[in-house]
XYZ file of C-alpha atoms in Angstrom:
777
model
C 26.049 244.402 56.279
C 27.646 245.549 59.604
C 24.297 245.172 61.370
C 23.836 241.694 60.066
C 27.369 240.764 61.019
C 26.779 241.986 64.567
C 23.473 240.134 64.713
C 25.154 236.897 63.685
C 27.880 237.317 66.260
C 25.311 238.056 68.948
C 23.329 235.017 67.996
C 26.465 232.856 68.106
C 27.402 234.256 71.536
C 23.889 233.560 72.850
C 24.118 230.002 71.581
C 27.456 229.493 73.283
C 26.100 230.810 76.592
C 23.114 228.487 76.419
C 25.365 225.483 75.842
C 27.495 226.464 78.848
C 24.375 226.816 81.025
C 23.270 223.323 79.992
C 26.644 221.691 80.505
C 27.985 223.611 83.519
C 27.455 222.669 87.192
C 25.133 225.128 88.951
C 27.847 225.949 91.519
C 30.121 227.251 88.752
C 27.545 229.013 86.613
C 28.458 232.469 87.924
C 30.951 233.425 85.145
C 28.463 232.297 82.518
C 25.735 234.486 83.950
C 28.237 237.329 84.173
C 28.897 237.052 80.438
C 25.098 237.322 79.865
C 24.965 240.599 81.726
C 28.145 241.862 80.112
C 26.667 241.224 76.594
C 23.970 243.135 74.736
C 20.386 242.468 73.523
C 19.219 240.806 76.683
C 15.690 240.568 75.364
C 16.839 238.546 72.388
C 18.832 236.201 74.743
C 15.745 235.704 76.955
C 13.683 234.758 73.950
C 16.218 232.158 72.906
C 16.409 230.874 76.512
C 12.589 230.492 76.617
C 12.643 228.697 73.300
C 15.356 226.301 74.565
C 13.380 225.634 77.766
C 10.251 224.778 75.759
C 12.285 222.362 73.656
C 13.557 220.558 76.720
C 10.094 220.430 78.292
C 8.766 218.707 75.158
C 11.601 216.162 75.320
C 10.918 215.475 79.013
C 7.218 215.016 78.300
C 8.013 212.530 75.519
C 10.375 210.551 77.871
C 7.786 210.431 80.643
C 5.075 209.250 78.337
C 7.391 206.485 77.156
C 8.171 205.143 80.710
C 4.858 205.901 82.490
C 3.377 202.395 82.212
C 6.499 200.790 83.714
C 6.376 203.252 86.645
C 2.761 202.374 87.366
C 3.564 198.675 87.380
C 6.480 199.188 89.811
C 4.283 201.049 92.262
C 1.725 198.243 92.181
C 4.419 195.597 92.963
C 5.825 197.701 95.828
C 2.437 197.906 97.500
C 2.178 194.110 97.419
C 5.681 193.706 98.979
C 4.767 196.103 101.832
C 1.924 193.942 102.911
C 4.098 190.807 102.990
C 6.900 192.657 104.945
C 4.445 193.670 107.642
C 3.373 190.044 108.084
C 7.078 188.959 108.406
C 7.772 191.647 111.039
C 4.827 190.538 113.117
C 6.026 186.927 113.012
C 9.662 187.916 114.069
C 8.392 190.052 116.957
C 6.172 187.275 118.191
C 8.989 184.704 117.982
C 11.480 187.008 119.913
C 8.900 187.539 122.674
C 8.437 183.849 123.104
C 12.229 183.232 123.290
C 12.802 186.035 125.871
C 10.012 184.916 128.155
C 10.581 181.197 128.150
C 13.564 179.225 126.761
C 16.072 182.204 126.350
C 15.979 183.396 129.987
C 16.941 179.991 131.357
C 19.778 179.699 128.844
C 21.285 183.092 129.882
C 21.316 182.092 133.568
C 23.102 178.860 132.738
C 25.682 180.665 130.586
C 26.488 183.226 133.398
C 26.994 180.381 135.882
C 29.342 178.697 133.466
C 31.394 181.910 133.027
C 31.865 182.409 136.800
C 32.920 178.813 137.258
C 35.512 179.017 134.524
C 36.943 182.277 136.089
C 37.281 180.694 139.547
C 39.011 177.689 138.105
C 41.552 179.898 136.322
C 42.255 181.999 139.519
C 42.697 178.893 141.652
C 45.106 177.427 139.181
C 47.168 180.679 139.017
C 47.171 180.953 142.829
C 48.431 177.418 143.225
C 51.223 178.111 140.747
C 52.324 181.337 142.484
C 52.074 179.846 145.971
C 54.295 177.077 144.761
C 56.922 179.807 144.122
C 56.245 181.878 147.273
C 55.913 179.147 149.908
C 59.647 178.330 149.870
C 60.434 182.046 150.294
C 58.089 182.357 153.269
C 59.325 179.100 154.787
C 62.905 180.333 154.350
C 62.025 183.673 155.929
C 60.351 181.916 158.863
C 63.420 179.766 159.280
C 65.581 182.911 159.194
C 63.458 184.540 161.908
C 63.787 181.453 164.127
C 67.553 181.399 163.635
C 67.824 185.124 164.435
C 65.620 184.669 167.504
C 67.786 181.839 168.793
C 70.921 183.923 167.960
C 72.245 181.278 165.531
C 73.778 184.034 163.434
C 75.987 181.973 161.177
C 73.174 179.613 159.966
C 70.980 182.705 159.646
C 73.573 184.322 157.395
C 73.704 181.201 155.191
C 69.897 181.054 155.070
C 69.767 184.732 154.095
C 72.315 184.180 151.344
C 70.334 181.211 149.960
C 67.127 183.262 150.160
C 68.487 186.245 148.270
C 70.256 184.257 145.578
C 67.682 181.534 144.808
C 64.149 182.509 145.817
C 63.750 186.294 146.033
C 64.611 187.002 142.341
C 61.604 184.812 141.319
C 59.105 186.777 143.397
C 60.590 190.277 143.307
C 57.514 191.679 141.519
C 55.083 190.836 144.341
C 53.737 193.332 146.795
C 55.474 191.883 149.840
C 58.787 192.434 148.027
C 57.682 195.929 147.180
C 56.901 196.396 150.862
C 60.493 195.504 151.532
C 61.531 198.176 149.062
C 59.263 200.631 150.808
C 61.291 200.025 153.947
C 63.072 203.165 152.791
C 60.815 204.723 155.419
C 63.020 202.960 157.964
C 66.019 204.585 156.348
C 64.388 208.001 156.609
C 63.712 207.328 160.268
C 67.347 206.361 160.646
C 68.559 209.519 158.918
C 66.342 211.606 161.165
C 67.637 209.663 164.146
C 71.292 210.335 163.406
C 70.404 213.970 162.652
C 69.079 214.226 166.198
C 71.861 212.163 167.747
C 74.796 213.824 165.935
C 75.352 216.162 168.852
C 75.231 213.315 171.379
C 77.628 211.280 169.284
C 79.967 214.260 169.097
C 79.906 215.078 172.792
C 79.831 211.734 174.618
C 81.743 211.577 176.865
C 82.302 215.274 177.355
C 85.808 216.635 177.682
C 85.117 217.898 181.162
C 84.376 214.371 182.389
C 87.032 212.460 180.443
C 90.329 211.871 182.315
C 93.722 211.546 180.689
C 95.149 208.207 179.699
C 97.246 208.983 176.652
C 98.799 205.528 176.561
C 95.408 203.936 175.733
C 94.782 206.036 172.653
C 96.723 204.246 169.852
C 95.611 200.715 170.733
C 91.976 201.524 171.356
C 91.584 203.615 168.206
C 93.167 200.851 166.202
C 90.867 198.237 167.785
C 87.609 200.247 167.657
C 87.974 202.815 164.927
C 84.238 202.828 164.266
C 83.451 204.571 167.556
C 83.907 208.080 168.784
C 87.157 207.498 170.632
C 89.152 209.749 168.306
C 87.402 212.900 169.468
C 87.327 211.971 173.121
C 90.907 210.834 173.372
C 92.155 213.980 171.647
C 90.236 215.854 174.323
C 91.661 213.876 177.216
C 95.175 214.055 175.869
C 94.876 217.861 176.070
C 93.585 217.832 179.644
C 96.743 217.102 181.567
C 95.338 217.410 185.042
C 93.746 214.125 186.091
C 95.255 210.657 186.486
C 92.090 208.556 186.830
C 91.314 205.263 185.104
C 89.695 205.221 181.669
C 85.998 204.161 181.554
C 84.433 202.332 178.631
C 83.569 204.824 175.880
C 80.194 204.316 174.140
C 80.382 204.086 170.372
C 78.196 205.367 167.568
C 76.373 202.040 167.324
C 75.382 202.279 171.013
C 73.686 205.623 170.381
C 72.176 204.970 166.939
C 70.586 201.837 165.448
C 72.294 201.354 162.085
C 70.176 198.314 161.109
C 67.873 200.302 158.744
C 70.884 201.241 156.635
C 72.186 197.690 156.486
C 68.696 196.329 155.776
C 68.022 198.785 152.948
C 71.474 198.204 151.492
C 70.881 194.463 151.562
C 67.423 194.666 149.960
C 68.548 196.983 147.188
C 71.565 194.780 146.505
C 69.277 191.754 146.108
C 66.977 193.715 143.803
C 69.921 194.846 141.712
C 69.426 198.523 142.572
C 72.383 199.097 144.897
C 73.564 202.162 142.958
C 70.123 203.753 143.365
C 70.300 203.300 147.120
C 73.870 204.604 147.323
C 72.889 207.695 145.351
C 69.842 208.267 147.550
C 71.781 207.830 150.804
C 74.568 210.203 149.780
C 72.108 212.809 148.539
C 70.189 212.751 151.811
C 73.361 212.942 153.895
C 74.608 215.921 151.868
C 71.368 217.713 152.702
C 71.835 216.879 156.376
C 75.426 218.063 156.225
C 74.264 221.486 155.081
C 71.836 221.642 158.010
C 74.542 220.597 160.465
C 76.960 223.176 159.073
C 74.478 226.044 159.470
C 75.464 227.762 162.744
C 72.849 229.344 165.047
C 72.666 233.131 164.805
C 73.675 233.657 168.450
C 76.490 231.109 168.468
C 79.089 233.786 169.349
C 77.366 234.711 172.616
C 78.345 231.655 174.669
C 80.902 228.864 174.535
C 78.049 226.348 174.656
C 76.890 227.562 171.240
C 80.284 226.788 169.710
C 80.490 223.465 171.565
C 77.129 222.239 170.236
C 78.093 223.323 166.722
C 81.340 221.326 166.851
C 79.618 218.298 168.426
C 77.102 218.160 165.578
C 79.833 218.244 162.935
C 81.958 215.635 164.722
C 78.898 213.434 165.218
C 78.060 213.672 161.530
C 81.487 212.517 160.372
C 81.757 209.856 163.087
C 78.569 208.302 161.669
C 79.925 208.481 158.143
C 83.203 206.937 159.258
C 81.256 204.132 160.915
C 79.284 203.537 157.704
C 82.541 203.624 155.716
C 84.060 200.825 157.769
C 80.931 198.667 158.207
C 79.645 198.667 154.621
C 81.266 198.001 151.295
C 81.044 201.060 149.092
C 77.954 202.770 150.499
C 80.329 205.520 151.633
C 83.676 205.986 149.930
C 86.752 207.897 151.055
C 86.443 210.196 148.027
C 82.838 210.968 148.981
C 83.867 211.692 152.575
C 86.754 213.898 151.442
C 84.381 215.879 149.242
C 81.946 216.297 152.157
C 84.768 217.332 154.476
C 86.069 219.914 152.001
C 82.609 221.508 151.906
C 82.270 221.256 155.697
C 85.705 222.764 156.262
C 85.046 225.815 154.095
C 81.633 226.468 155.678
C 82.939 225.891 159.208
C 85.863 228.266 158.738
C 83.585 230.935 157.241
C 81.147 230.589 160.155
C 83.931 230.741 162.754
C 85.480 233.807 161.133
C 82.153 235.610 161.164
C 81.073 234.699 164.684
C 84.474 235.017 166.358
C 84.764 238.578 165.033
C 81.864 239.551 167.308
C 83.622 238.260 170.423
C 85.196 240.872 172.713
C 85.907 238.635 175.726
C 89.457 237.195 175.610
C 88.455 234.304 177.895
C 85.751 233.246 175.431
C 88.174 233.571 172.495
C 90.693 231.400 174.369
C 88.044 228.766 175.145
C 86.968 228.847 171.498
C 90.560 228.278 170.425
C 90.791 225.228 172.692
C 87.557 223.869 171.208
C 88.841 224.386 167.658
C 92.112 222.590 168.506
C 90.204 219.606 169.915
C 87.861 219.655 166.935
C 90.784 219.717 164.492
C 92.781 217.003 166.279
C 89.701 214.769 166.489
C 88.892 214.922 162.793
C 92.559 214.629 161.920
C 92.458 211.331 163.801
C 89.778 210.186 161.363
C 92.006 211.040 158.414
C 90.632 214.464 157.501
C 93.080 217.308 156.650
C 92.822 220.185 159.148
C 95.671 222.530 158.209
C 93.202 225.252 157.247
C 91.760 225.189 160.766
C 95.165 225.833 162.296
C 95.793 228.602 159.754
C 92.492 230.171 160.780
C 93.561 229.933 164.426
C 96.472 232.224 163.606
C 93.906 234.775 162.385
C 91.897 234.351 165.590
C 95.173 234.808 167.477
C 95.400 238.377 166.139
C 91.850 239.010 167.282
C 92.645 237.468 170.680
C 95.586 239.836 170.978
C 93.315 242.797 170.193
C 90.780 241.745 172.831
C 93.626 241.374 175.338
C 94.881 244.851 174.480
C 91.411 246.321 175.040
C 91.084 244.514 178.355
C 94.526 245.615 179.521
C 93.819 249.195 178.447
C 91.089 249.226 181.086
C 93.403 247.562 183.602
C 96.124 250.177 183.052
C 93.600 253.028 183.238
C 92.344 251.772 186.592
C 95.887 251.418 187.919
C 96.922 254.920 186.806
C 93.671 256.522 187.992
C 93.832 254.927 191.434
C 97.531 255.699 192.059
C 98.420 258.365 194.651
C 101.641 259.310 192.804
C 103.619 259.228 196.018
C 106.664 257.081 196.889
C 105.700 253.733 198.404
C 106.326 253.749 202.173
C 107.664 250.563 203.787
C 107.493 250.017 207.504
C 109.219 246.629 207.830
C 111.298 244.001 206.067
C 108.269 241.915 205.081
C 106.666 244.759 203.127
C 110.034 245.598 201.567
C 110.566 242.025 200.317
C 107.007 241.879 198.995
C 107.549 244.974 196.821
C 110.950 243.757 195.639
C 109.345 240.413 194.769
C 106.768 242.194 192.596
C 109.209 244.512 190.858
C 112.943 243.983 190.128
C 114.507 246.811 192.150
C 117.921 246.931 193.748
C 119.348 249.882 195.638
C 122.142 249.284 198.143
C 121.688 252.674 199.785
C 117.971 252.152 200.295
C 118.587 248.704 201.782
C 120.966 250.226 204.349
C 118.446 252.819 205.498
C 116.471 252.007 208.655
C 112.716 251.466 208.606
C 110.425 253.230 207.892
C 111.675 254.216 204.459
C 110.303 254.822 200.968
C 110.788 253.394 197.511
C 111.412 256.147 194.952
C 108.484 255.004 192.765
C 104.747 254.879 193.443
C 102.360 251.923 193.521
C 101.659 251.859 189.801
C 105.201 250.711 188.967
C 104.974 247.187 190.482
C 101.324 246.904 189.466
C 102.000 247.811 185.829
C 105.025 245.512 185.743
C 102.931 242.657 187.132
C 100.147 243.262 184.609
C 102.646 243.151 181.749
C 103.711 239.713 182.988
C 100.056 238.665 183.240
C 99.546 239.800 179.648
C 102.511 237.697 178.515
C 101.034 234.647 180.273
C 97.676 235.315 178.597
C 99.376 235.452 175.184
C 101.185 232.203 175.921
C 97.899 230.410 176.672
C 96.691 230.916 173.114
C 99.891 229.547 171.561
C 99.570 226.218 173.392
C 98.678 223.169 171.244
C 98.919 225.136 167.980
C 101.893 223.020 166.860
C 104.094 226.141 166.768
C 107.850 226.170 167.215
C 109.463 227.912 170.179
C 110.676 230.666 167.885
C 107.163 231.285 166.541
C 105.714 231.386 170.056
C 108.460 233.761 171.178
C 107.880 236.019 168.189
C 104.122 236.064 168.800
C 104.526 236.960 172.486
C 107.076 239.673 171.777
C 104.987 241.294 169.053
C 101.890 241.324 171.257
C 103.879 242.686 174.197
C 105.302 245.405 171.975
C 101.771 246.432 171.033
C 100.838 246.462 174.707
C 103.773 248.746 175.527
C 103.938 251.034 172.502
C 100.200 251.460 171.976
C 98.093 250.543 174.999
C 100.330 251.511 177.922
C 101.792 254.453 176.030
C 98.311 255.888 175.354
C 97.303 255.450 178.990
C 100.442 257.238 180.211
C 99.989 260.041 177.686
C 96.370 260.524 178.781
C 97.419 260.800 182.417
C 100.159 263.272 181.576
C 97.830 265.460 179.480
C 95.050 265.598 182.067
C 94.055 269.111 183.093
C 94.219 268.490 186.819
C 97.640 266.848 186.846
C 100.081 268.709 189.067
C 103.833 269.145 189.125
C 104.188 266.595 191.926
C 102.359 263.956 189.883
C 104.422 264.769 186.787
C 107.657 264.452 188.741
C 106.517 261.076 190.097
C 105.576 259.916 186.585
C 109.066 260.735 185.358
C 110.587 258.788 188.252
C 108.211 255.858 187.646
C 108.856 255.648 183.906
C 112.593 255.768 184.557
C 112.354 252.657 186.745
C 110.000 250.915 184.329
C 112.451 251.594 181.513
C 115.189 249.900 183.512
C 112.920 246.902 184.102
C 112.554 246.137 180.377
C 115.577 243.839 180.432
C 113.825 241.777 183.108
C 110.796 241.454 180.817
C 113.153 240.198 178.098
C 114.483 237.581 180.530
C 110.926 236.722 181.586
C 109.936 235.932 177.978
C 113.186 234.035 177.379
C 112.575 231.804 180.411
C 109.091 230.984 179.073
C 110.009 230.259 175.437
C 113.666 229.191 175.831
C 114.544 231.417 172.867
C 117.523 233.666 173.549
C 117.064 237.382 172.781
C 120.119 237.439 170.485
C 118.724 234.694 168.241
C 118.437 235.670 164.578
C 115.114 237.354 163.712
C 114.100 237.633 167.379
C 111.811 240.629 167.894
C 113.089 243.156 170.420
C 110.889 244.766 173.058
C 110.193 248.434 172.483
C 109.386 249.189 176.108
C 112.423 251.415 176.456
C 111.125 253.710 173.737
C 107.647 253.731 175.278
C 108.859 254.830 178.688
C 111.285 257.347 177.208
C 108.506 258.927 175.190
C 106.254 259.066 178.242
C 109.045 260.598 180.300
C 109.768 263.216 177.658
C 106.064 264.051 177.459
C 105.960 264.437 181.240
C 109.055 266.662 181.107
C 107.472 268.858 178.470
C 104.314 268.998 180.540
C 106.394 270.083 183.556
C 107.957 272.888 181.542
C 104.529 273.967 180.281
C 103.004 273.679 183.756
C 105.805 275.767 185.305
C 105.382 278.448 182.669
C 101.632 278.554 183.302
C 102.247 278.977 187.038
C 104.693 281.793 186.327
C 102.117 283.469 184.100
C 99.559 283.241 186.889
C 101.903 285.091 189.269
C 102.735 287.702 186.632
C 99.046 288.450 186.229
C 99.215 289.753 189.813
C 101.924 292.312 188.887
C 100.693 295.850 189.510
C 103.440 298.341 188.629
C 103.013 302.089 188.964
C 104.790 303.063 185.762
C 104.608 306.791 186.681
C 106.097 306.399 190.181
C 108.670 309.199 190.893
C 110.715 306.989 193.229
C 111.291 303.216 193.593
C 110.164 301.185 196.619
C 112.472 299.833 199.266
C 112.264 296.175 198.182
C 111.134 293.857 195.435
C 107.429 293.559 194.540
C 105.326 291.174 196.604
C 104.092 289.134 193.623
C 107.687 288.443 192.560
C 108.746 287.433 196.066
C 105.869 284.939 196.097
C 106.845 283.722 192.652
C 110.444 283.102 193.685
C 109.228 281.306 196.837
C 107.077 279.016 194.655
C 110.006 278.234 192.375
C 112.278 277.411 195.333
C 109.746 274.987 196.838
C 109.026 273.428 193.454
C 112.647 272.772 192.587
C 113.167 271.292 196.036
C 110.759 268.509 194.964
C 112.870 267.871 191.864
C 115.660 266.276 193.908
C 114.659 262.746 192.814
C 114.491 263.685 189.126
C 117.355 262.937 186.764
C 119.798 265.876 186.924
C 119.292 267.085 183.357
C 115.511 267.153 183.777
C 115.700 269.357 186.863
C 118.288 271.659 185.279
C 116.295 271.980 182.056
C 113.121 272.740 184.019
C 114.909 275.416 186.076
C 116.546 277.021 183.045
C 113.249 276.922 181.124
C 111.424 278.596 184.028
C 114.069 281.365 184.374
C 114.051 282.063 180.625
C 110.274 282.247 180.556
C 110.293 284.570 183.570
C 112.856 286.821 181.953
C 110.975 286.960 178.657
C 107.667 287.631 180.405
C 109.149 290.479 182.513
C 110.523 292.107 179.395
C 107.107 291.845 177.756
C 105.590 293.584 180.775
C 108.003 296.439 180.276
C 107.331 296.736 176.568
C 103.530 296.369 176.609
C 101.746 298.863 174.377
C 99.410 299.793 177.210
C 102.393 301.240 179.144
C 102.598 304.608 177.339
C 104.780 306.446 179.849
C 107.567 305.217 182.067
C 109.424 307.036 184.814
C 112.923 306.361 185.999
C 111.522 305.541 189.456
C 109.304 302.810 187.975
C 112.276 301.481 186.045
C 114.329 301.339 189.222
C 111.542 299.435 190.994
C 111.472 297.007 188.074
C 115.239 296.700 188.478
C 114.794 295.622 192.114
C 112.552 292.778 190.921
C 115.071 291.665 188.320
C 117.809 291.692 190.974
C 115.601 289.384 193.073
C 115.413 287.000 190.118
C 119.176 287.128 189.671
C 119.677 286.421 193.357
C 117.470 283.351 192.947
C 119.558 282.198 189.985
C 122.804 282.663 191.953
C 121.450 280.654 194.912
C 121.576 277.427 192.893
C 117.986 276.168 193.260
C 118.983 273.082 191.257
C 122.469 271.589 191.590
C 124.624 270.957 188.572
C 124.844 274.422 186.938
C 128.353 275.662 186.264
C 129.235 279.240 187.214
C 126.623 281.870 186.384
C 124.907 279.754 183.708
C 121.490 280.217 185.283
C 121.985 283.991 185.661
C 122.471 284.269 181.878
C 118.691 283.718 181.550
C 118.271 287.348 182.756
C 121.217 288.893 180.846
C 118.985 290.636 178.285
C 117.005 292.377 181.021
C 120.120 293.230 183.031
C 121.935 294.990 180.168
C 118.773 296.849 179.113
C 118.114 298.126 182.643
C 121.765 299.088 183.199
C 121.743 301.077 179.942
C 118.711 303.149 180.957
C 119.452 303.557 184.661
C 123.090 304.567 184.044
C 122.058 306.460 180.854
C 125.192 305.101 179.193
C 124.151 305.819 175.583
C 127.558 306.993 174.491
C 129.086 303.614 175.297
C 126.197 301.709 173.690
C 126.270 303.756 170.487
C 130.061 303.744 170.233
C 130.517 299.963 170.792
C 127.350 298.677 169.049
C 128.003 295.654 166.914
C 131.332 294.756 168.548
C 131.695 291.365 170.312
C 133.090 293.056 173.410
C 130.237 295.551 173.652
C 129.050 296.079 177.222
C 125.423 296.103 176.048
C 125.738 293.358 173.442
C 122.312 291.805 174.283
C 120.393 295.108 173.986
C 118.384 295.254 170.775
C 118.175 298.857 169.374
C 114.497 298.368 168.569
C 113.765 297.382 172.181
C 115.823 300.337 173.452
C 113.941 302.727 171.132
C 110.517 301.505 172.333
C 111.544 301.984 175.945
C 113.073 305.393 175.228
C 109.860 306.571 173.600
C 107.979 305.660 176.799
C 110.359 307.825 178.848
C 109.724 311.055 176.908
C 108.668 313.952 179.130
C 105.052 314.483 178.034
C 103.869 316.229 181.192
C 105.391 319.109 183.145
C 103.994 317.632 186.347
C 106.126 314.542 185.823
C 109.687 315.686 185.117
C 111.717 312.511 184.962
C 115.004 314.316 184.210
C 114.902 316.753 187.076
C 118.032 315.186 188.577
C 120.131 316.244 185.569
C 119.438 319.973 186.343
C 119.024 320.998 182.711
C 116.263 322.909 181.038
C 113.442 321.179 179.231
C 114.727 321.981 175.783
C 118.095 320.299 176.395
C 116.429 317.200 177.827
C 114.117 316.747 174.856
C 116.968 317.388 172.474
C 119.083 314.730 174.142
C 116.317 312.103 173.914
C 115.586 313.059 170.310
C 119.265 312.754 169.439
C 119.544 309.278 171.028
C 116.298 308.177 169.393
C 117.530 309.380 166.007
C 120.783 307.465 166.380
C 118.883 304.335 167.450
C 116.716 304.575 164.348
C 119.866 304.885 162.290
C 121.233 301.677 163.840
C 117.930 299.912 163.201
C 117.799 301.008 159.558
C 121.418 300.101 158.912
C 120.867 296.711 160.502
C 117.791 295.981 158.360
C 119.423 297.180 155.174
């Protein structure tokens, strides 16, 4: 039963697959075939498929047999129709050939002629209509040209107005109107023209050729604002030298043809595109402004570079001002102010950069004058220029620095070329000349007969004169800056203070510190700086007379020249002290003591005699120095000499010392004391100068007199005879005097045996050590 059941199911499945194959499109038969292969008993399915195919073949054969006779009849009819169709084709081809060769060709020629004729008629008609519109425009234009040629400007203006309002709007789309629009090329030529002529507009007439006539300026500018008079009259009003008559000044319209601008503006207004033209014009002029405002790289090298730069900028804004006042709205004040703001910032930046490279004060001063003229000119056209004057104050600081550098060289040359000797005068004329250069009054000198000498050297009047020249140079920059008298005075005083406290002070210090400077030169420098210090009040008066600002006015800067000259004098004094000490050291290097000599010589050492002679001659030169300087120098020299002599005595190389050598040393010290008593420099009271040698004197007296009992008994008391003798110094010297050789018996005069002498020295040395230890503890 199971086998039969499976056989029935297989048969049913095969039947279903066959139905699907019959009813399914061949493109979608894949799943059906797949089910055949997935099933079983393929042989059985193939048998059924063959049986089904045979059934269908029998049905097809039956259907064909049924319709065969009708098919044969249809084929017979079709063959008959083919023969008739061939005859019809032959007839059509023959008829077409006849038409093409005979009647049809003539008809085509006639039709083409008719088409061309109709086209010409239509063009002629359209041309007549358009010429009817254009002829009045051309006649009106011809009439306008005749009126312009005959200089009938008012009728020409009316004709132009009628033309633009009535006729041109009707023909604006034609090419000749478009040619008018393309006259923008004329505008480009104009823009290029004013780009090239900006410099000429800005420089004509040049300041160097324009005389002064200040009274003409207000009326002429008011009458002819559209020309370049603003710039030129600001120039001539600054040049207060000439009194010639004023020539006619050419305007911007004489240098540049503005007709392309007016023509383009007119055309675009008629075409209703005025805003387009305004936008185009302003855009192009902004581009040109940037080119004008770009300075050349070497502008700072010459004044001509700055001048051309300013002329281009002035020319640019003169043209714009002309356009502003000769057109309605093409250029507005707001547009010009915006352009000027950009120009001002770029100009100031360029001037700051290029002026910083300038080291010549004359060029900086000329640049300042150009900037002032530039600012005043554009201010006359209504542009704000405060920032330019503020920048000039910055350039003023740079100008001051360049002046200081220049005057540093001037002062160096003066100081290097000076002979540092009092100025000799042989007659009254020379005397008055020097007094005229430098404020000096001395009743005693005036009474002296000729020839005579001023106490100072040449560099005093020369330096004083150069300080005045510097003040004048500073004043030149402050002119025309619209500064008050107080501001000018403050500027001059501050710059002069820098000149004195920095420039001149450095030059004086360098001279004083030079290696080859001698005592004579140093003395003369002290005398010179003393007189220059006294002249500072005259410099104050000199500045006051220039600025009319009194020195006691509130906030007035004071001159620091007094401090400068005092510092230089003090430096020279210190250099004198140092120089003297070096000379003393040079003499001391010649000292050649025989520290083991049994007996002293008959007189002081030669080197010391020479040293004292040098000091006497040196201090004789100090007669013109202020008293305290000479006294301080003398006291400093004596103290240094005393200290150096003591160091000679205490040198470690001197291991042994005889009483005879000590007595010879004492002769030299007595020579020094004699020099101090002789009063080489006046003004010392009593034995003040001798006190420089008191340490040496007490030390030598102690050893030569061998007065140890007194020294040891009174040590530490204010009334001690040997108060200035240090126990350490005494011990060092005592150690040198020990008897270390029987051939050199330094205590032979005491007539005692060797043991007693050594014992005595040991005892004194022990007591000295005790004093030293007690003092340190």
